Coordinates of C-alpha atoms and ligand atoms in Angstrom, one line a residue:
M1 CA -9.8 21.6 0.5
S2 CA -13.2 19.7 -0.7
A3 CA -13.7 16.1 -0.8
L4 CA -16.9 15.2 -2.0
A5 CA -16.4 11.8 -3.5
Q6 CA -15.5 8.8 -0.7
E7 CA -12.5 9.6 1.2
I8 CA -10.1 6.8 1.8
I9 CA -8.7 6.6 5.1
V10 CA -5.1 6.2 5.3
D11 CA -3.8 3.7 7.9
P12 CA -1.1 1.7 6.6
N13 CA 0.0 -0.4 9.8
K14 CA -3.3 -1.7 10.0
L15 CA -3.6 -2.3 6.3
S16 CA -0.2 -4.2 5.9
Q17 CA -1.0 -6.3 9.4
A18 CA -4.4 -7.3 8.0
S19 CA -3.2 -8.3 4.6
E20 CA -0.4 -10.1 5.6
L21 CA -2.9 -12.8 7.3
Q22 CA -4.7 -13.1 4.0
K23 CA -4.2 -15.7 1.2
M24 CA -5.0 -15.7 -2.2
V25 CA -6.8 -19.4 -3.5
I26 CA -6.8 -20.0 -7.2
K27 CA -8.6 -22.8 -9.1
G28 CA -6.7 -23.1 -12.5
G29 CA -8.4 -23.8 -16.1
N30 CA -10.7 -21.3 -16.7
E31 CA -10.3 -18.7 -19.9
L32 CA -10.2 -15.2 -19.2
N33 CA -13.0 -13.2 -21.3
G34 CA -14.2 -9.8 -20.6
R35 CA -13.0 -6.4 -20.1
I36 CA -10.6 -4.8 -17.4
R37 CA -9.8 -1.2 -17.1
I38 CA -6.3 -0.5 -16.6
S39 CA -5.6 1.9 -13.3
G40 CA -3.1 4.7 -13.4
A41 CA 0.5 3.8 -13.0
K42 CA 1.4 3.1 -9.3
N43 CA 5.1 4.0 -10.2
A44 CA 4.3 7.3 -11.9
A45 CA 1.4 7.8 -9.2
L46 CA 4.2 7.8 -6.6
K47 CA 6.4 10.2 -7.9
H48 CA 3.6 12.7 -8.6
M49 CA 2.8 12.5 -5.0
V50 CA 6.4 13.6 -4.1
A51 CA 6.2 16.2 -6.8
C52 CA 3.8 18.1 -4.6
L53 CA 6.2 19.1 -2.1
L54 CA 7.7 21.3 -5.0
T55 CA 4.9 23.8 -4.6
D56 CA 2.7 25.6 -1.9
E57 CA -0.4 25.3 -4.1
P58 CA -2.9 22.3 -4.3
V59 CA -2.4 19.8 -6.8
N60 CA -4.9 17.3 -8.1
L61 CA -3.9 13.9 -9.4
E62 CA -6.8 12.1 -11.6
N63 CA -6.3 8.6 -12.6
C64 CA -4.7 7.7 -9.0
P65 CA -4.5 4.0 -8.0
V66 CA -5.7 5.2 -4.6
N67 CA -6.5 1.8 -3.4
L68 CA -3.0 0.3 -3.6
G69 CA -0.8 -0.1 -0.2
D70 CA 2.2 1.8 -1.8
I71 CA 0.1 4.9 -2.7
K72 CA -1.7 5.0 0.9
M73 CA 2.2 4.7 2.2
Q74 CA 3.2 7.3 0.1
A75 CA 0.2 9.6 1.4
A76 CA 1.1 8.6 5.0
V77 CA 4.5 10.0 4.3
L78 CA 3.6 13.0 2.9
K79 CA 1.0 13.5 6.0
T80 CA 4.3 13.1 8.2
L81 CA 5.9 15.9 6.6
G82 CA 2.8 18.1 7.0
A83 CA 1.0 18.0 3.8
E84 CA -2.8 17.4 3.3
V85 CA -3.5 14.4 1.8
V86 CA -7.0 13.1 0.4
L87 CA -7.1 10.0 -1.2
R88 CA -10.9 9.5 -3.0
E89 CA -12.7 6.2 -4.1
D90 CA -13.1 7.8 -7.5
G91 CA -9.3 8.2 -8.1
M92 CA -8.5 11.2 -7.3
A93 CA -5.5 12.3 -4.8
M94 CA -5.6 15.8 -3.7
I95 CA -2.3 17.1 -2.2
H96 CA -1.3 20.4 -0.8
A97 CA 1.9 21.0 0.7
K98 CA 1.3 24.6 1.9
A99 CA 3.7 24.5 4.7
I100 CA 6.0 21.7 6.0
E101 CA 6.0 20.7 9.2
S102 CA 9.0 18.0 9.2
H103 CA 11.8 17.4 7.1
V104 CA 12.2 13.8 8.2
A105 CA 11.1 10.6 6.6
P106 CA 11.2 8.1 9.4
Y107 CA 12.7 4.5 9.2
D108 CA 9.2 3.0 9.7
L109 CA 8.0 4.4 6.7
V110 CA 10.9 4.0 4.4
R111 CA 11.7 0.7 5.3
K112 CA 7.9 -0.5 3.8
M113 CA 8.1 1.7 0.5
R114 CA 11.6 2.9 -1.1
A115 CA 10.0 5.2 -2.8
S116 CA 9.9 7.7 -0.2
V117 CA 13.8 8.2 -0.8
L118 CA 12.2 10.6 -3.5
I119 CA 11.3 13.2 -1.1
L120 CA 15.3 14.1 -0.9
G121 CA 15.3 16.1 -4.0
P122 CA 11.8 18.1 -3.3
L123 CA 12.5 19.0 0.2
L124 CA 16.1 20.1 -0.6
A125 CA 14.8 22.2 -3.5
R126 CA 12.0 24.0 -1.8
Y127 CA 13.5 24.1 1.7
G128 CA 17.0 23.5 1.6
K129 CA 16.7 20.2 4.1
A130 CA 15.6 16.9 4.3
E131 CA 16.2 13.7 6.3
V132 CA 15.6 10.1 4.9
S133 CA 16.4 6.6 6.4
L134 CA 18.5 4.9 4.4
P135 CA 16.4 2.5 2.5
G136 CA 18.6 -0.8 2.9
G137 CA 18.6 -3.6 0.9
C138 CA 15.0 -5.3 -0.5
A139 CA 13.9 -8.8 -1.9
I140 CA 15.4 -8.1 -5.3
G141 CA 18.5 -6.9 -4.6
T142 CA 20.8 -4.1 -2.5
R143 CA 19.4 -1.4 -4.5
P144 CA 21.9 1.5 -3.4
I145 CA 20.9 5.3 -3.4
D146 CA 24.5 6.2 -4.1
M147 CA 23.5 7.9 -7.3
H148 CA 21.2 10.2 -6.0
L149 CA 23.4 11.4 -3.3
D150 CA 26.4 11.9 -5.3
A151 CA 24.1 14.1 -8.1
L152 CA 22.7 16.2 -5.1
S153 CA 26.0 16.7 -3.4
L154 CA 27.0 17.8 -7.4
M155 CA 24.1 20.4 -6.8
G156 CA 25.4 21.6 -3.9
A157 CA 23.9 19.9 -1.2
E158 CA 26.0 18.9 2.0
I159 CA 25.2 15.0 2.8
K160 CA 25.9 12.7 5.7
L161 CA 25.1 9.6 7.0
D162 CA 24.1 9.6 10.8
G163 CA 22.2 7.1 12.5
G164 CA 21.2 5.3 9.3
Y165 CA 19.5 8.2 8.1
V166 CA 20.9 10.2 5.5
K167 CA 21.2 14.0 6.4
A168 CA 21.1 16.4 3.5
E169 CA 21.0 20.5 3.8
A170 CA 21.6 23.0 1.2
P171 CA 21.5 26.1 2.9
N172 CA 22.4 28.2 0.0
G173 CA 19.7 26.2 -2.2
L174 CA 20.5 24.0 -4.7
K175 CA 22.5 25.2 -8.0
G176 CA 22.4 23.6 -11.8
A177 CA 25.0 21.2 -12.2
E178 CA 26.1 18.5 -15.2
I179 CA 25.1 15.0 -14.0
N180 CA 26.7 12.1 -15.9
F181 CA 25.1 8.8 -14.1
S182 CA 27.2 6.0 -14.6
K183 CA 23.9 3.8 -15.0
V184 CA 20.4 4.4 -16.0
S185 CA 18.5 4.9 -12.8
V186 CA 14.8 5.6 -12.8
G187 CA 14.4 6.7 -9.4
A188 CA 17.8 9.1 -9.8
T189 CA 16.5 10.5 -12.9
E190 CA 13.3 11.5 -11.2
N191 CA 14.8 12.6 -7.9
I192 CA 17.3 14.7 -9.3
M193 CA 14.7 16.0 -12.0
M194 CA 12.5 17.1 -9.6
A195 CA 15.5 19.0 -7.4
A196 CA 16.6 20.9 -10.7
T197 CA 13.4 22.4 -11.0
L198 CA 13.8 25.0 -8.3
A199 CA 17.5 25.1 -8.6
K200 CA 19.6 28.0 -9.4
G201 CA 20.5 27.7 -12.9
V202 CA 20.8 24.8 -15.6
T203 CA 21.2 21.3 -14.6
I204 CA 22.0 18.6 -17.3
I205 CA 21.2 15.0 -16.9
N206 CA 23.1 12.7 -19.2
N207 CA 22.5 9.1 -19.2
A208 CA 18.9 9.6 -18.0
A209 CA 16.4 7.1 -17.9
R210 CA 13.5 7.4 -20.1
E211 CA 10.5 5.4 -18.7
P212 CA 7.1 6.6 -19.8
E213 CA 6.3 7.2 -16.0
I214 CA 9.3 9.5 -16.0
V215 CA 8.1 11.4 -19.0
D216 CA 4.6 11.5 -17.3
Q217 CA 6.3 13.4 -14.5
G218 CA 8.3 15.7 -16.3
E219 CA 5.0 16.7 -18.4
A220 CA 3.3 17.5 -15.0
L221 CA 6.2 19.7 -13.5
I222 CA 6.3 21.5 -17.0
K223 CA 2.7 21.9 -16.2
M224 CA 3.4 23.3 -12.9
G225 CA 5.7 25.9 -14.6
A226 CA 9.4 24.1 -14.8
K227 CA 11.5 24.4 -17.6
I228 CA 12.5 20.8 -18.8
E229 CA 13.4 19.8 -22.3
G230 CA 14.6 16.3 -23.6
L231 CA 11.8 14.1 -22.2
G232 CA 12.0 10.6 -23.6
T233 CA 15.4 10.9 -24.6
A234 CA 18.7 10.4 -22.5
R235 CA 19.7 13.7 -22.0
L236 CA 17.6 16.2 -19.8
V237 CA 17.9 20.1 -19.6
I238 CA 16.3 21.5 -16.9
E239 CA 16.6 25.3 -16.2
G240 CA 15.6 26.2 -12.6
V241 CA 12.4 28.4 -11.6
E242 CA 11.9 30.8 -8.7
K243 CA 8.3 28.7 -8.0
L244 CA 6.2 25.9 -9.4
H245 CA 2.2 26.1 -9.2
G246 CA -0.5 23.8 -8.6
I247 CA -2.1 21.4 -11.4
T248 CA -4.8 18.8 -12.2
H249 CA -3.0 16.0 -14.0
E250 CA -4.2 12.8 -15.2
I251 CA -1.8 10.2 -14.7
V252 CA -0.5 7.8 -17.3
P253 CA -2.1 4.0 -17.4
D254 CA -0.1 1.4 -16.0
R255 CA 1.8 -0.4 -18.7
I256 CA 3.0 -3.1 -16.3
E257 CA -0.5 -3.7 -14.9
A258 CA -1.8 -4.2 -18.8
G259 CA 1.5 -6.4 -19.6
T260 CA 0.4 -8.5 -16.5
Y261 CA -2.8 -9.3 -18.1
M262 CA -1.8 -9.4 -21.6
I263 CA 0.4 -12.4 -20.4
A264 CA -2.5 -13.5 -18.1
V265 CA -4.9 -14.1 -21.4
A266 CA -1.8 -15.5 -23.0
M267 CA -1.7 -18.1 -20.5
T268 CA -5.2 -19.1 -19.9
G269 CA -6.7 -18.5 -23.6
G270 CA -9.7 -16.2 -24.2
K271 CA -10.3 -12.7 -25.3
V272 CA -10.1 -9.8 -23.0
V273 CA -10.5 -6.1 -23.7
L274 CA -8.0 -4.0 -21.8
E275 CA -9.1 -0.4 -21.1
N276 CA -6.9 2.5 -20.9
V277 CA -3.7 1.4 -22.2
R278 CA -1.0 3.1 -24.2
P279 CA 0.4 0.4 -26.2
E280 CA 3.3 2.5 -27.3
H281 CA 4.5 1.9 -24.1
L282 CA 4.4 -2.0 -24.1
T283 CA 6.0 -2.9 -27.8
T284 CA 9.0 -4.8 -26.3
L285 CA 5.8 -7.2 -24.9
I286 CA 3.3 -7.1 -27.8
G287 CA 6.1 -8.0 -30.7
P288 CA 7.4 -11.1 -29.3
L289 CA 3.6 -12.0 -27.9
K290 CA 2.3 -11.5 -31.6
E291 CA 5.3 -13.5 -32.7
A292 CA 4.5 -16.2 -30.4
G293 CA 0.7 -16.4 -31.9
M294 CA -1.3 -14.3 -29.8
H295 CA -3.6 -11.7 -31.7
I296 CA -3.3 -8.3 -30.2
E297 CA -5.3 -5.2 -31.7
Q298 CA -5.5 -1.6 -30.8
D299 CA -9.0 -0.5 -31.1
G300 CA -8.9 3.5 -29.7
K301 CA -7.8 3.6 -26.0
D302 CA -8.6 -0.2 -26.0
L303 CA -6.5 -3.3 -26.6
I304 CA -8.0 -6.4 -27.7
V305 CA -5.9 -9.6 -26.4
E306 CA -6.9 -12.7 -27.7
R307 CA -5.4 -16.3 -27.9
N308 CA -8.0 -18.8 -29.2
G309 CA -6.8 -22.3 -29.8
V310 CA -2.9 -21.9 -30.7
D311 CA 0.0 -22.9 -29.0
L312 CA 2.4 -20.4 -28.3
K313 CA 5.9 -20.9 -28.9
G314 CA 8.7 -20.0 -26.4
F315 CA 11.1 -17.3 -26.9
D316 CA 14.0 -15.3 -25.5
I317 CA 13.9 -12.0 -23.6
M318 CA 16.5 -9.7 -21.8
T319 CA 15.5 -7.0 -19.5
E320 CA 16.7 -3.7 -19.9
P321 CA 15.8 0.1 -19.1
H322 CA 12.9 1.8 -21.6
P323 CA 12.7 1.2 -24.2
G324 CA 14.2 -2.5 -23.7
F325 CA 12.0 -5.2 -22.0
P326 CA 10.9 -3.7 -18.4
T327 CA 12.3 -6.1 -15.4
D328 CA 8.7 -5.5 -14.0
L329 CA 7.3 -7.8 -16.5
Q330 CA 9.9 -10.3 -16.3
A331 CA 8.4 -12.9 -13.7
Q332 CA 5.1 -12.9 -15.3
L333 CA 7.0 -13.6 -18.6
M334 CA 8.5 -16.6 -17.0
S335 CA 5.0 -18.1 -15.8
L336 CA 3.9 -17.9 -19.6
M337 CA 7.2 -19.4 -20.9
T338 CA 6.8 -22.3 -18.4
I339 CA 3.6 -23.5 -20.2
C340 CA 4.8 -22.4 -23.9
K341 CA 6.2 -24.8 -26.6
G342 CA 10.1 -25.3 -26.8
A343 CA 12.4 -23.4 -24.5
G344 CA 13.1 -19.9 -23.7
M345 CA 15.7 -17.5 -22.3
I346 CA 15.1 -15.1 -19.9
T347 CA 17.9 -12.4 -18.8
E348 CA 17.8 -10.2 -16.1
T349 CA 20.3 -7.1 -16.3
I350 CA 18.6 -4.6 -13.9
F351 CA 18.4 -6.5 -10.4
E352 CA 20.9 -9.0 -9.2
N353 CA 18.0 -11.0 -7.2
R354 CA 15.0 -11.4 -9.3
F355 CA 14.4 -14.9 -9.5
M356 CA 12.6 -15.5 -6.3
H357 CA 9.5 -16.9 -8.4
V358 CA 11.8 -19.3 -9.9
P359 CA 11.8 -22.1 -7.1
E360 CA 7.8 -21.7 -6.2
L361 CA 7.3 -22.1 -10.4
I362 CA 9.4 -25.2 -10.0
R363 CA 7.4 -26.6 -7.3
M364 CA 4.5 -26.1 -9.4
G365 CA 6.1 -28.5 -12.2
A366 CA 7.9 -25.8 -14.1
E367 CA 11.1 -26.9 -15.7
I368 CA 13.7 -23.9 -15.1
T369 CA 17.6 -23.7 -14.9
V370 CA 19.4 -20.6 -13.7
H371 CA 22.6 -19.8 -14.7
G372 CA 23.7 -16.2 -13.2
N373 CA 21.3 -14.0 -14.3
S374 CA 19.8 -16.2 -17.0
A375 CA 17.0 -18.4 -16.6
L376 CA 16.3 -21.4 -19.1
V377 CA 12.5 -22.3 -19.2
R378 CA 11.6 -25.4 -21.0
G379 CA 8.1 -25.6 -21.6
V380 CA 6.1 -28.5 -20.0
S381 CA 2.5 -29.5 -20.7
G382 CA 1.0 -28.2 -17.7
L383 CA 1.6 -27.0 -14.2
K384 CA 0.2 -28.2 -11.1
G385 CA -1.4 -26.2 -8.0
A386 CA 0.3 -25.7 -4.9
E387 CA 0.9 -23.6 -1.8
V388 CA 3.3 -21.0 -2.8
M389 CA 4.8 -17.5 -1.6
A390 CA 6.9 -14.6 -2.8
T391 CA 8.7 -11.8 -1.7
D392 CA 7.8 -9.3 -4.0
L393 CA 5.1 -7.7 -6.0
R394 CA 5.9 -9.1 -9.3
A395 CA 7.1 -12.4 -8.2
S396 CA 3.8 -12.8 -6.5
V397 CA 1.4 -12.0 -9.3
A398 CA 3.6 -14.3 -11.6
L399 CA 2.4 -17.2 -9.2
V400 CA -1.1 -16.0 -9.7
L401 CA -0.8 -16.4 -13.4
A402 CA 0.5 -19.6 -13.0
G403 CA -2.4 -20.7 -10.2
L404 CA -4.7 -19.5 -13.0
V405 CA -3.9 -22.4 -15.5
A406 CA -2.5 -24.9 -12.8
E407 CA -4.3 -28.1 -12.6
G408 CA -6.2 -27.9 -8.9
E409 CA -5.6 -25.4 -6.3
T410 CA -3.0 -23.0 -5.9
V411 CA -2.7 -21.0 -2.8
V412 CA -0.6 -17.8 -2.9
N413 CA 0.9 -16.3 0.5
R414 CA 2.0 -13.2 1.9
I415 CA -0.5 -11.4 -0.8
Y416 CA 0.2 -7.9 0.8
H417 CA 2.7 -7.6 -1.9
L418 CA -0.1 -8.2 -4.2
N419 CA -1.9 -5.2 -2.5
R420 CA 1.2 -3.1 -2.8
G421 CA 0.8 -2.8 -6.8
Y422 CA -2.2 -4.1 -8.3
E423 CA -5.5 -2.6 -8.0
K424 CA -8.4 -4.8 -7.5
L425 CA -6.8 -8.0 -9.1
V426 CA -9.3 -10.3 -7.7
E427 CA -12.2 -8.5 -8.5
K428 CA -10.9 -7.7 -12.4
L429 CA -9.7 -11.3 -12.6
S430 CA -12.9 -12.8 -11.2
A431 CA -14.9 -10.5 -13.6
C432 CA -13.3 -12.0 -16.8
G433 CA -14.1 -15.8 -15.3
A434 CA -11.2 -16.6 -13.4
D435 CA -12.0 -19.1 -10.2
I436 CA -10.1 -16.7 -7.6
R437 CA -10.8 -15.6 -4.1
L438 CA -9.2 -14.2 -0.6
A439 CA -9.4 -16.5 2.2
Ligands
LIG1 C1 12.1 1.9 -10.2 O1 12.8 1.3 -9.0 C2 10.5 0.9 -9.9 N1 10.0 1.5 -8.8 C3 10.9 -0.5 -10.0 O2 9.5 -1.4 -9.7 C4 11.4 -0.9 -11.4 O3 11.8 -2.1 -11.1 C5 12.9 -0.2 -11.8 O4 12.8 1.1 -11.6 C6 13.6 -0.4 -13.2 O5 12.5 0.0 -13.9 C7 9.7 2.6 -8.7 O6 9.4 3.2 -9.7 C8 8.8 2.8 -7.5 P1 16.5 2.0 -10.5 P2 14.3 1.9 -8.7 O7 16.9 3.4 -9.8 O8 13.9 3.6 -9.3 C9 20.7 0.5 -9.6 C10 8.1 -2.5 -8.9 O9 8.0 -3.9 -9.1 N2 21.4 1.8 -8.6 O10 15.9 2.4 -12.0 O11 14.6 1.9 -7.5 C11 19.8 -0.2 -8.9 O12 20.4 -1.0 -7.8 C12 9.6 -2.0 -8.9 O13 6.9 -1.8 -9.3 C13 22.5 2.0 -8.0 O14 23.2 1.4 -8.5 O15 15.5 1.6 -10.0 C14 19.4 -1.2 -10.2 O16 20.2 -2.3 -10.4 C15 10.6 -2.8 -8.5 N3 22.3 3.0 -7.6 C16 19.5 -0.3 -11.1 O17 20.5 0.7 -10.6 C17 21.5 4.2 -7.6 O18 21.6 5.1 -7.0 C18 18.4 0.4 -11.5 O19 17.3 1.0 -10.7 C19 20.2 4.1 -8.0 C20 20.1 2.5 -8.9

């Protein structure tokens, strides 16, 4: 495997310890003006990486957000299993799972990054054996993996829980089955779609998730030789094949990163051109933002986002599986709502505990009342800088957005959450005029 461009060294322990001590300091009040290039989607890249376990040939992933903590962590998981992984500064991830030396994703890695449970499907399909530490709860909710396990059992896997590990075996290989998911799950859909590509016979997934990242993954799997029909619909039909082969694939742009910067401009004012955006993946954000008073216009692969002068009006949003409003933009939208005219109601239907940003925003002067899974946000005339901290990625970035418009200085602690999911956040925002730095 050649690696001409500069290789990124994967050392997840060192990384997370270093950034745990770092803070982000923001002086609010600057408009954003300029251009921001959107990276490849983290939540697609993580799945493409594990899909490489399905083939013994090399896979090249272009437009991979290689600087993200989660991507480096996934690289560490794949290396633990014996795959060769090279992450390059130019955004290329080169992965070759020629032979697998271990079938175990250990506790220490899984607890840091839940997406490693997605090795279950591919490893069972190709090797008939996989062990993954049970991920446990996380800051945004309990997040069980029962749907993944039930579906794999239906496909013939024998699964037991032992010492905190899911131990799965399919000595005679996986076989196709009809799976009826009780709710829409991104991860379970992906895990089973991957497993089904190499299972014997046909697998049908009913009530499948339809997120653009799943469509992107399905398209890559089809390039690898998989037979999948119904991508982007709630019914996937997958006919197992003998073998998949290596490919080069360009990862879909990150709609959540793009949405986050759109909301940033809505808050600060100014004009930013977002490069490498698929607006059709963001209709549930673009529609309400335009109605609230923003100017948003597509120009080829660019999206021009502008708010000059106008005051935005508050509006109501409910998170839902795609094509509904994404839960991964809920916290950022709440930051925006705190400074809109009038009130807005935000209802979270995906995760039971995804309002941890509320008390921190209140400390910055926001007026928010939570009733169960809804938050009523009454717009205030301005936020005030404060020292804040959040316990997950999207909540953390919501506080950064609040800091961009708050009077005075905002210090965001625990920024390792941000490093997990936003590539070059400080560089991208300061290039557009934000006063933001690491300390
Ligand atoms: C993915 O998580 C994303 N993560 C999340 O992004 C995102 O918020 C979520 O999808 C919803 O869009 C990655 O892609 C790595 P789910 P996932 O399975 O797959 C319940 C971010 O900030 N459920 O669609 O874990 C579950 O508890 C992250 O980038 C079960 O009950 O989410 C939740 O309530 C955070 N049993 C709902 O389904 C199961 O077996 C949807 O979860 C699986 C899920």
